CSV table of C-alpha atoms and ligand atoms in Angstrom, one decimal:
chain,number,residue,atom,x,y,z
A,1,MET,CA,-49.6,-5.3,-4.7
A,2,ASN,CA,-46.9,-3.0,-6.8
A,3,ASN,CA,-48.1,0.2,-8.3
A,4,PHE,CA,-44.6,1.1,-9.7
A,5,PRO,CA,-44.8,1.7,-13.4
A,6,ASP,CA,-43.7,-1.2,-15.4
A,7,THR,CA,-42.4,0.8,-17.4
A,8,ILE,CA,-38.5,1.9,-16.5
A,9,THR,CA,-36.3,4.0,-19.3
A,10,SER,CA,-32.9,2.8,-19.4
A,11,LYS,CA,-30.1,5.1,-19.2
A,12,LEU,CA,-27.7,2.0,-21.4
A,13,PRO,CA,-30.5,0.4,-23.0
A,14,ASN,CA,-27.4,-1.4,-25.5
A,15,THR,CA,-26.1,-2.9,-22.0
A,16,GLY,CA,-26.2,-6.0,-20.6
A,17,THR,CA,-24.6,-8.0,-18.5
A,18,SER,CA,-21.0,-7.7,-18.4
A,19,ILE,CA,-19.5,-10.7,-20.2
A,20,PHE,CA,-17.5,-11.0,-17.5
A,21,ALA,CA,-19.5,-11.8,-14.5
A,22,VAL,CA,-21.4,-14.4,-17.5
A,23,MET,CA,-19.0,-16.1,-18.4
A,24,THR,CA,-17.3,-16.3,-14.5
A,25,GLN,CA,-21.1,-17.7,-13.9
A,26,MET,CA,-21.1,-20.1,-17.1
A,27,ALA,CA,-18.1,-21.8,-16.0
A,28,ARG,CA,-19.5,-22.8,-12.3
A,29,GLU,CA,-22.6,-23.7,-13.8
A,30,HIS,CA,-20.7,-26.1,-15.7
A,31,ASP,CA,-17.5,-26.9,-13.3
A,32,ALA,CA,-15.3,-25.0,-16.3
A,33,ILE,CA,-11.7,-24.0,-15.7
A,34,ASN,CA,-12.7,-19.8,-15.3
A,35,LEU,CA,-10.5,-18.6,-18.3
A,36,SER,CA,-12.2,-15.7,-18.9
A,37,GLN,CA,-12.5,-13.4,-15.9
A,38,GLY,CA,-9.1,-11.6,-15.1
A,39,PHE,CA,-8.0,-12.9,-12.0
A,40,PRO,CA,-5.3,-14.7,-10.0
A,41,ASP,CA,-5.8,-18.7,-8.7
A,42,PHE,CA,-2.9,-18.1,-7.1
A,43,GLU,CA,-2.1,-16.4,-2.9
A,44,VAL,CA,-1.6,-12.9,-2.2
A,45,SER,CA,2.3,-12.3,-0.4
A,46,PRO,CA,1.5,-13.8,3.2
A,47,VAL,CA,3.7,-10.7,4.3
A,48,LEU,CA,0.7,-7.7,2.8
A,49,ILE,CA,-2.3,-10.0,4.2
A,50,GLU,CA,-0.7,-10.2,7.3
A,51,LEU,CA,-0.5,-6.1,7.2
A,52,VAL,CA,-4.0,-5.9,6.9
A,53,ALA,CA,-4.6,-7.7,9.5
A,54,LYS,CA,-2.1,-6.3,11.7
A,55,TYR,CA,-3.8,-2.4,11.0
A,56,MET,CA,-7.0,-3.9,10.9
A,57,ARG,CA,-6.1,-5.1,14.5
A,58,GLU,CA,-4.0,-1.9,15.4
A,59,GLY,CA,-7.4,-0.4,15.1
A,60,TYR,CA,-7.2,1.4,11.5
A,61,ASN,CA,-11.2,0.5,11.0
A,62,GLN,CA,-13.0,3.9,10.0
A,63,TYR,CA,-12.5,6.3,6.8
A,64,ALA,CA,-9.5,7.4,5.1
A,65,PRO,CA,-8.9,10.4,4.1
A,66,MET,CA,-10.6,12.1,0.8
A,67,PRO,CA,-7.8,11.2,-1.3
A,68,GLY,CA,-6.3,8.7,-0.2
A,69,VAL,CA,-4.4,7.3,3.5
A,70,PRO,CA,-1.2,9.9,3.2
A,71,ALA,CA,1.9,7.6,3.3
A,72,LEU,CA,0.1,6.0,0.3
A,73,ARG,CA,0.0,8.6,-1.4
A,74,GLU,CA,3.8,8.8,-0.5
A,75,VAL,CA,5.2,5.7,-2.1
A,76,ILE,CA,3.1,6.4,-5.0
A,77,ALA,CA,4.8,9.3,-5.8
A,78,GLU,CA,8.0,8.3,-5.3
A,79,LYS,CA,7.0,5.1,-7.4
A,80,THR,CA,6.1,7.2,-10.3
A,81,ARG,CA,9.6,8.9,-10.1
A,82,SER,CA,11.6,5.9,-10.0
A,83,LEU,CA,10.0,4.0,-12.9
A,84,TYR,CA,9.1,6.6,-15.0
A,85,GLY,CA,11.2,9.2,-13.7
A,86,ALA,CA,7.4,12.2,-13.2
A,87,GLU,CA,6.9,14.2,-10.5
A,88,TYR,CA,3.0,14.3,-8.9
A,89,ASN,CA,2.9,15.8,-5.8
A,90,PRO,CA,0.8,13.3,-3.3
A,91,ASN,CA,-1.6,16.3,-2.2
A,92,THR,CA,-2.7,17.3,-4.9
A,93,GLU,CA,-2.1,14.5,-8.3
A,94,ILE,CA,-2.6,11.5,-5.9
A,95,THR,CA,-5.7,9.9,-5.6
A,96,VAL,CA,-6.4,6.9,-4.3
A,97,THR,CA,-9.9,4.9,-5.1
A,98,PRO,CA,-11.4,2.0,-5.4
A,99,GLY,CA,-10.1,0.4,-7.8
A,100,ALA,CA,-9.8,1.3,-11.7
A,101,THR,CA,-12.9,0.4,-12.7
A,102,GLN,CA,-14.4,4.1,-10.3
A,103,ALA,CA,-11.1,5.4,-10.9
A,104,ILE,CA,-11.9,5.3,-15.0
A,105,TYR,CA,-15.9,6.1,-14.0
A,106,ALA,CA,-15.0,9.3,-12.2
A,107,ALA,CA,-12.0,10.7,-14.4
A,108,ILE,CA,-15.3,10.3,-17.1
A,109,SER,CA,-17.9,12.0,-15.1
A,110,ALA,CA,-15.5,15.0,-14.1
A,111,PHE,CA,-15.5,16.5,-17.6
A,112,VAL,CA,-17.1,14.2,-19.9
A,113,ARG,CA,-20.0,16.4,-20.6
A,114,ASP,CA,-23.5,15.9,-23.9
A,115,GLU,CA,-22.2,16.0,-26.5
A,116,ASP,CA,-18.7,15.6,-26.1
A,117,GLU,CA,-16.8,13.0,-27.9
A,118,VAL,CA,-14.6,10.2,-26.4
A,119,ILE,CA,-12.0,8.4,-28.6
A,120,LEU,CA,-11.0,4.9,-27.8
A,121,PHE,CA,-9.9,2.3,-29.8
A,122,GLU,CA,-11.7,-1.5,-29.5
A,123,PRO,CA,-11.3,-3.7,-28.5
A,124,ALA,CA,-12.2,-1.5,-25.3
A,125,TYR,CA,-12.5,-2.7,-21.6
A,126,ASP,CA,-16.2,-3.5,-21.7
A,127,SER,CA,-16.7,0.0,-18.5
A,128,TYR,CA,-15.0,3.0,-21.0
A,129,VAL,CA,-18.6,2.9,-23.3
A,130,PRO,CA,-21.5,3.4,-20.8
A,131,ALA,CA,-19.5,5.5,-18.5
A,132,ILE,CA,-18.9,7.5,-21.9
A,133,ARG,CA,-22.8,7.1,-22.1
A,134,MET,CA,-23.7,7.1,-18.6
A,135,ASN,CA,-22.4,11.5,-19.0
A,136,GLY,CA,-24.2,12.2,-22.4
A,137,GLY,CA,-20.6,12.1,-24.3
A,138,VAL,CA,-20.4,9.9,-27.6
A,139,PRO,CA,-17.8,7.1,-27.6
A,140,ILE,CA,-15.7,7.6,-31.6
A,141,SER,CA,-14.1,4.2,-32.0
A,142,SER,CA,-11.3,3.2,-34.1
A,143,LYS,CA,-10.4,-0.2,-35.2
A,144,LEU,CA,-7.2,-1.7,-33.6
A,145,LYS,CA,-6.7,-4.6,-36.0
A,146,ALA,CA,-5.5,-8.2,-35.8
A,147,PRO,CA,-2.9,-9.6,-35.7
A,148,THR,CA,-1.2,-6.6,-35.0
A,149,PHE,CA,-3.6,-4.9,-33.0
A,150,ALA,CA,-2.2,-1.4,-33.1
A,151,ILE,CA,-3.6,1.8,-33.4
A,152,ASP,CA,-4.1,3.5,-36.6
A,153,TRP,CA,-3.1,7.3,-35.6
A,154,GLU,CA,-4.0,8.3,-39.0
A,155,GLU,CA,-7.2,7.5,-38.5
A,156,VAL,CA,-7.3,9.3,-35.1
A,157,ARG,CA,-6.3,12.7,-36.6
A,158,HIS,CA,-9.3,12.1,-38.8
A,159,LEU,CA,-11.8,11.6,-35.4
A,160,LEU,CA,-10.5,14.5,-33.7
A,161,ASN,CA,-13.0,17.7,-34.2
A,162,SER,CA,-13.6,20.3,-31.9
A,163,ARG,CA,-15.7,18.1,-30.0
A,164,THR,CA,-13.2,15.9,-29.2
A,165,LYS,CA,-13.2,16.0,-25.1
A,166,MET,CA,-11.0,12.7,-24.6
A,167,ILE,CA,-8.9,9.3,-25.8
A,168,ILE,CA,-8.7,6.3,-23.7
A,169,ILE,CA,-5.3,4.1,-23.7
A,170,ASN,CA,-5.2,1.7,-22.9
A,171,SER,CA,-1.6,-0.4,-23.2
A,172,PRO,CA,-0.8,-3.1,-22.0
A,173,HIS,CA,-3.5,-3.8,-23.7
A,174,ASN,CA,-6.4,-5.6,-22.3
A,175,PRO,CA,-8.1,-8.1,-24.3
A,176,THR,CA,-4.9,-8.0,-26.9
A,177,GLY,CA,-1.8,-7.9,-24.6
A,178,SER,CA,-0.3,-5.4,-27.2
A,179,ILE,CA,1.6,-2.7,-25.9
A,180,LEU,CA,1.5,0.8,-27.4
A,181,GLY,CA,5.7,2.2,-28.1
A,182,PRO,CA,7.9,5.2,-28.1
A,183,ASP,CA,6.0,6.1,-31.2
A,184,ASP,CA,2.7,5.5,-31.2
A,185,MET,CA,3.5,8.2,-27.7
A,186,ALA,CA,5.2,10.0,-29.9
A,187,ALA,CA,1.9,10.0,-32.5
A,188,LEU,CA,-0.4,10.4,-30.0
A,189,GLU,CA,1.5,13.6,-28.6
A,190,LYS,CA,1.8,15.2,-31.5
A,191,LEU,CA,-2.0,14.7,-32.1
A,192,VAL,CA,-3.2,16.0,-29.1
A,193,SER,CA,-0.5,18.9,-28.6
A,194,ASN,CA,-2.3,22.4,-28.5
A,195,THR,CA,-5.5,21.0,-28.4
A,196,GLY,CA,-7.6,21.1,-25.2
A,197,ILE,CA,-8.1,17.0,-25.3
A,198,ILE,CA,-7.7,14.9,-21.9
A,199,VAL,CA,-5.9,11.9,-22.6
A,200,LEU,CA,-7.3,8.9,-20.5
A,201,SER,CA,-4.5,6.1,-19.9
A,202,ASP,CA,-5.9,3.0,-18.5
A,203,GLU,CA,-2.0,1.8,-17.1
A,204,VAL,CA,-3.4,-1.6,-14.6
A,205,TYR,CA,-0.6,-4.0,-17.1
A,206,GLU,CA,2.1,-1.1,-15.7
A,207,HIS,CA,4.9,-3.6,-14.4
A,208,ILE,CA,3.1,-7.1,-16.3
A,209,ILE,CA,4.9,-6.4,-19.4
A,210,PHE,CA,6.9,-8.7,-21.1
A,211,GLU,CA,10.7,-10.0,-23.5
A,212,GLY,CA,12.1,-6.7,-20.9
A,213,LYS,CA,10.1,-4.5,-22.6
A,214,GLN,CA,10.0,-1.2,-21.3
A,215,HIS,CA,6.0,0.6,-20.1
A,216,GLU,CA,5.7,3.4,-22.0
A,217,SER,CA,3.4,5.8,-19.6
A,218,VAL,CA,1.9,9.2,-20.8
A,219,CYS,CA,3.7,9.9,-17.3
A,220,ARG,CA,7.2,9.8,-19.1
A,221,TYR,CA,5.7,12.5,-21.7
A,222,PRO,CA,5.5,16.0,-20.3
A,223,GLY,CA,3.5,17.3,-23.2
A,224,LEU,CA,1.2,14.5,-22.2
A,225,ALA,CA,1.7,14.0,-18.8
A,226,GLU,CA,0.1,17.8,-18.5
A,227,ARG,CA,-3.4,16.5,-20.2
A,228,SER,CA,-3.3,12.9,-19.0
A,229,LEU,CA,-5.3,10.7,-15.6
A,230,VAL,CA,-3.1,7.8,-15.2
A,231,THR,CA,-5.5,5.5,-13.5
A,232,CYS,CA,-3.9,2.0,-12.4
A,233,SER,CA,-4.7,-0.9,-10.0
A,234,PHE,CA,-3.2,-3.3,-7.3
A,235,GLY,CA,-5.7,-5.9,-7.8
A,236,LYS,CA,-3.4,-6.4,-10.6
A,237,THR,CA,0.1,-5.8,-9.2
A,238,PHE,CA,-0.5,-7.8,-6.0
A,239,HIS,CA,-3.2,-10.4,-7.2
A,240,ALA,CA,-5.9,-9.4,-5.1
A,241,THR,CA,-8.7,-7.6,-7.5
A,242,GLY,CA,-11.2,-8.5,-4.2
A,243,TRP,CA,-9.5,-6.0,-2.8
A,244,LYS,CA,-11.0,-3.1,-5.1
A,245,THR,CA,-7.8,-0.6,-4.7
A,246,GLY,CA,-6.4,1.7,-7.3
A,247,TYR,CA,-5.4,5.2,-8.1
A,248,CYS,CA,-5.0,8.0,-10.7
A,249,ILE,CA,-2.7,10.3,-11.1
A,250,GLY,CA,-2.6,13.7,-12.9
A,251,PRO,CA,-1.9,16.9,-12.5
A,252,ALA,CA,-3.1,19.3,-10.5
A,253,ASN,CA,-5.8,20.9,-12.1
A,254,LEU,CA,-7.1,17.8,-13.8
A,255,MET,CA,-7.0,16.0,-9.9
A,256,LYS,CA,-9.0,18.9,-8.5
A,257,GLU,CA,-11.7,18.0,-11.0
A,258,PHE,CA,-11.8,14.4,-10.4
A,259,ARG,CA,-12.0,14.5,-5.9
A,260,ARG,CA,-14.4,16.8,-6.9
A,261,VAL,CA,-16.4,13.5,-8.8
A,262,HIS,CA,-15.0,10.9,-6.2
A,263,GLN,CA,-16.0,12.5,-2.8
A,264,PHE,CA,-19.4,11.8,-4.1
A,265,MET,CA,-18.9,8.9,-5.9
A,266,VAL,CA,-17.6,6.2,-3.2
A,267,PHE,CA,-15.2,8.9,-0.1
A,268,CYS,CA,-12.4,7.6,0.1
A,269,SER,CA,-11.0,3.4,-0.7
A,270,ASN,CA,-10.9,0.6,2.3
A,271,ALA,CA,-8.3,2.3,5.1
A,272,PRO,CA,-6.7,-0.8,6.4
A,273,VAL,CA,-6.0,-1.8,2.4
A,274,GLN,CA,-4.1,1.4,2.1
A,275,HIS,CA,-2.1,1.1,5.3
A,276,ALA,CA,-0.7,-2.2,4.5
A,277,LEU,CA,-0.6,-0.5,1.1
A,278,ALA,CA,1.7,1.9,1.8
A,279,GLU,CA,4.5,-0.9,3.4
A,280,PHE,CA,4.3,-3.5,1.6
A,281,LEU,CA,5.5,-1.0,-1.4
A,282,GLN,CA,8.4,0.7,0.0
A,283,ASP,CA,9.8,-2.3,-1.2
A,284,PRO,CA,9.8,-2.5,-5.0
A,285,SER,CA,10.6,-6.4,-5.8
A,286,ASN,CA,7.2,-7.0,-4.7
A,287,TYR,CA,7.0,-5.5,-7.8
A,288,GLU,CA,9.5,-5.5,-10.1
A,289,GLY,CA,9.7,-9.0,-10.9
A,290,LEU,CA,6.1,-9.0,-12.7
A,291,GLY,CA,7.0,-9.3,-16.3
A,292,PRO,CA,9.7,-12.2,-15.0
A,293,PHE,CA,6.1,-13.7,-13.8
A,294,TYR,CA,4.1,-13.5,-16.1
A,295,GLN,CA,5.7,-14.2,-18.9
A,296,THR,CA,7.3,-17.6,-17.3
A,297,LYS,CA,3.5,-18.1,-17.3
A,298,ARG,CA,2.2,-17.4,-20.7
A,299,ASP,CA,4.8,-19.4,-22.0
A,300,PHE,CA,3.9,-22.2,-20.6
A,301,PHE,CA,0.7,-21.9,-21.9
A,302,LEU,CA,2.1,-21.2,-24.8
A,303,ASN,CA,3.7,-24.0,-25.3
A,304,ALA,CA,1.0,-26.5,-23.8
A,305,VAL,CA,-0.8,-25.2,-26.6
A,306,LYS,CA,1.8,-25.4,-29.5
A,307,LYS,CA,0.0,-28.8,-30.3
A,308,SER,CA,-3.4,-27.3,-30.8
A,309,ARG,CA,-6.4,-26.3,-33.3
A,310,PHE,CA,-5.3,-23.3,-31.6
A,311,LYS,CA,-2.8,-19.8,-32.9
A,312,ALA,CA,-1.1,-17.3,-30.7
A,313,ILE,CA,0.6,-14.8,-31.0
A,314,PRO,CA,2.0,-14.2,-28.0
A,315,ALA,CA,1.0,-11.5,-25.7
A,316,GLY,CA,3.3,-8.2,-24.4
A,317,GLY,CA,1.5,-7.7,-21.6
A,318,THR,CA,-0.9,-8.1,-19.6
A,319,TYR,CA,-2.2,-11.3,-18.5
A,320,PHE,CA,-4.2,-13.0,-21.1
A,321,GLN,CA,-3.5,-14.6,-24.6
A,322,LEU,CA,-6.1,-14.1,-27.4
A,323,LEU,CA,-6.5,-17.8,-29.2
A,324,ASP,CA,-7.4,-18.0,-32.6
A,325,TYR,CA,-10.1,-21.0,-33.3
A,326,SER,CA,-10.6,-20.3,-37.2
A,327,GLY,CA,-8.6,-23.7,-37.9
A,328,ILE,CA,-11.6,-25.2,-36.3
A,329,SER,CA,-14.9,-23.4,-36.2
A,330,ASP,CA,-16.9,-20.9,-38.6
A,331,GLN,CA,-19.1,-19.9,-35.3
A,332,ASP,CA,-18.7,-17.0,-33.6
A,333,GLU,CA,-16.8,-16.1,-30.9
A,334,MET,CA,-19.7,-15.7,-28.1
A,335,GLY,CA,-21.5,-19.4,-29.9
A,336,PHE,CA,-17.8,-20.7,-29.6
A,337,ALA,CA,-17.1,-19.4,-25.8
A,338,GLU,CA,-20.4,-20.8,-24.5
A,339,TRP,CA,-19.4,-24.7,-26.3
A,340,LEU,CA,-16.4,-24.8,-25.4
A,341,THR,CA,-17.8,-24.5,-21.3
A,342,LYS,CA,-19.8,-26.0,-21.7
A,343,GLU,CA,-18.5,-29.0,-23.1
A,344,HIS,CA,-14.9,-29.3,-23.0
A,345,LYS,CA,-15.0,-27.6,-19.3
A,346,VAL,CA,-13.4,-24.1,-20.9
A,347,ALA,CA,-14.3,-21.2,-20.0
A,348,GLY,CA,-13.0,-18.2,-22.5
A,349,VAL,CA,-14.0,-14.3,-23.6
A,350,PRO,CA,-15.8,-13.4,-26.9
A,351,THR,CA,-13.6,-9.9,-27.9
A,352,SER,CA,-16.3,-9.4,-30.0
A,353,SER,CA,-17.3,-8.7,-26.6
A,354,PHE,CA,-14.7,-5.4,-26.3
A,355,TYR,CA,-17.0,-3.8,-29.2
A,356,HIS,CA,-20.2,-1.7,-29.8
A,357,LYS,CA,-21.0,-3.0,-33.1
A,358,THR,CA,-21.3,-7.3,-33.4
A,359,THR,CA,-17.7,-8.4,-35.1
A,360,ASN,CA,-16.6,-11.2,-35.8
A,361,ASN,CA,-12.4,-12.1,-35.6
A,362,GLN,CA,-12.8,-15.4,-33.9
A,363,LEU,CA,-10.8,-15.2,-30.9
A,364,LEU,CA,-11.3,-15.8,-27.7
A,365,ARG,CA,-9.3,-14.4,-24.6
A,366,PHE,CA,-8.0,-16.7,-22.2
A,367,CYS,CA,-6.6,-14.8,-18.4
A,368,PHE,CA,-3.4,-17.7,-17.6
A,369,ALA,CA,-2.5,-16.1,-13.6
A,370,LYS,CA,-3.4,-19.3,-12.5
A,371,SER,CA,-1.3,-22.3,-10.8
A,372,GLU,CA,0.4,-24.7,-13.5
A,373,GLU,CA,-1.8,-27.2,-12.9
A,374,THR,CA,-4.2,-25.4,-13.7
A,375,LEU,CA,-3.2,-24.1,-17.3
A,376,GLN,CA,-1.2,-27.4,-17.9
A,377,LYS,CA,-5.5,-29.0,-17.4
A,378,ALA,CA,-7.2,-26.3,-19.7
A,379,ALA,CA,-4.3,-26.7,-22.3
A,380,ASP,CA,-4.8,-30.8,-22.3
A,381,ILE,CA,-9.0,-29.5,-22.8
A,382,LEU,CA,-7.8,-27.7,-25.9
A,383,CYS,CA,-5.4,-29.9,-27.3
A,384,ARG,CA,-8.5,-32.7,-28.1
A,385,ILE,CA,-9.8,-30.2,-30.1
B,1,PMP,N1,-9.1,-1.7,-16.7
B,1,PMP,C1,-8.6,-2.6,-17.6
B,1,PMP,C2,-7.9,-3.1,-18.6
B,1,PMP,C3,-9.0,-4.2,-17.2
B,1,PMP,O1,-9.0,-4.7,-17.2
B,1,PMP,C4,-9.4,-3.8,-15.2
B,1,PMP,C5,-9.7,-5.2,-14.8
B,1,PMP,N2,-9.3,-6.6,-15.0
B,1,PMP,C6,-9.8,-2.5,-15.2
B,1,PMP,C7,-9.4,-1.3,-15.4
B,1,PMP,C8,-10.7,-3.0,-13.6
B,1,PMP,O2,-9.8,-2.8,-13.0
B,1,PMP,P1,-9.9,-2.1,-11.3
B,1,PMP,O3,-9.8,-4.7,-11.3
B,1,PMP,O4,-8.8,-2.3,-10.2
B,1,PMP,O5,-11.2,-2.2,-11.1
B,2,LIG,N1,-11.1,-7.0,-15.5
B,2,LIG,C1,-10.7,-8.4,-16.0
B,2,LIG,C2,-11.6,-9.1,-16.7
B,2,LIG,O1,-10.0,-8.8,-17.6
B,2,LIG,C3,-12.3,-8.6,-14.9
B,2,LIG,C4,-13.2,-7.2,-13.8
B,2,LIG,C5,-14.4,-7.8,-13.7
B,2,LIG,O2,-14.5,-9.0,-13.8
B,2,LIG,N2,-15.2,-6.4,-14.3
B,2,LIG,O3,-11.6,-10.2,-17.0
């Protein structure tokens, strides 16, 4: 007999199960090609796997230091210096985390209090709003408009007020594949200078950027870097989303507060994986070719769906491609995604799940981090619709 009251008041009453879990489960049940959740279907480098195994065998199996293995923090500092010309002290300004999701949650928890406003751009990665709400904050969204999904900085200026605590940016952007340019960074810097606003810059796709464009990390802009926490993910960079290892960098005063929370959320991240990454990252060629690698996949997918009735604007970065189905159906995005998965056996993600209010852009997001064989099979189906 369970006497626990059956009226539980949820802290997240409007939050359902993450769309990535929902679509992946649906794809499984209906034996559909899963281009919904973002993860590669090809292998991690055997060299990196061997390194993890080596460190496990050598006994690196106990807790890592709370901020991360020193050798990994050193090499992250070196990578950030050489890519973005920015200096971060490995002892006080870099923390290794169990993935970017946890880094984002810890960053928001460390700074957002009751009634604080956090500006974000919708469509927005699905973990931001629940993290803000769980900490009593108020998400304030500015819509990115199709087809460019650029930020309207004039609108942002109107949203700013004395309660604005944080602005969350994400470039390259999930789910639209849009990227921020130098003008965006200048506009942001102008808006936040002389304020106490913290920028949370989600840069998990920093290496997945196309047409030889430069990734505009906040680290390149001292006026932004001094107020920014940057979140990164080795899951994206090394095709190892299941290892859940990433990091957060930021100036010492912000990082001190970040660590106060991080230590009690998880204490530390997986030790042998950190040791292996520290060694693997010594060779920048292990991540430098990622942009061209994924651009080839994007182009393969775009070419394979060219004759379909779906319309595409090529993604500028990430491993996601939006496809517009307005020439095929009037259904809302969730309805169309379900129909596509159940009837045609290809799963994508409705972009409506990246908005807090009902939205219908008639766009689905497809992950092209897949083998050419998988992409071709999916595209053949899409071309028959
Ligand atoms: N931010 C964005 C924009 C993402 O797409 C993802 C994962 N796909 C994350 C954060 C989370 O990264 P991780 O898997 O390292 O937690
Ligand atoms: N970030 C991945 C995506 O956008 C999925 C992450 C997750 O499953 N939570 O698809």
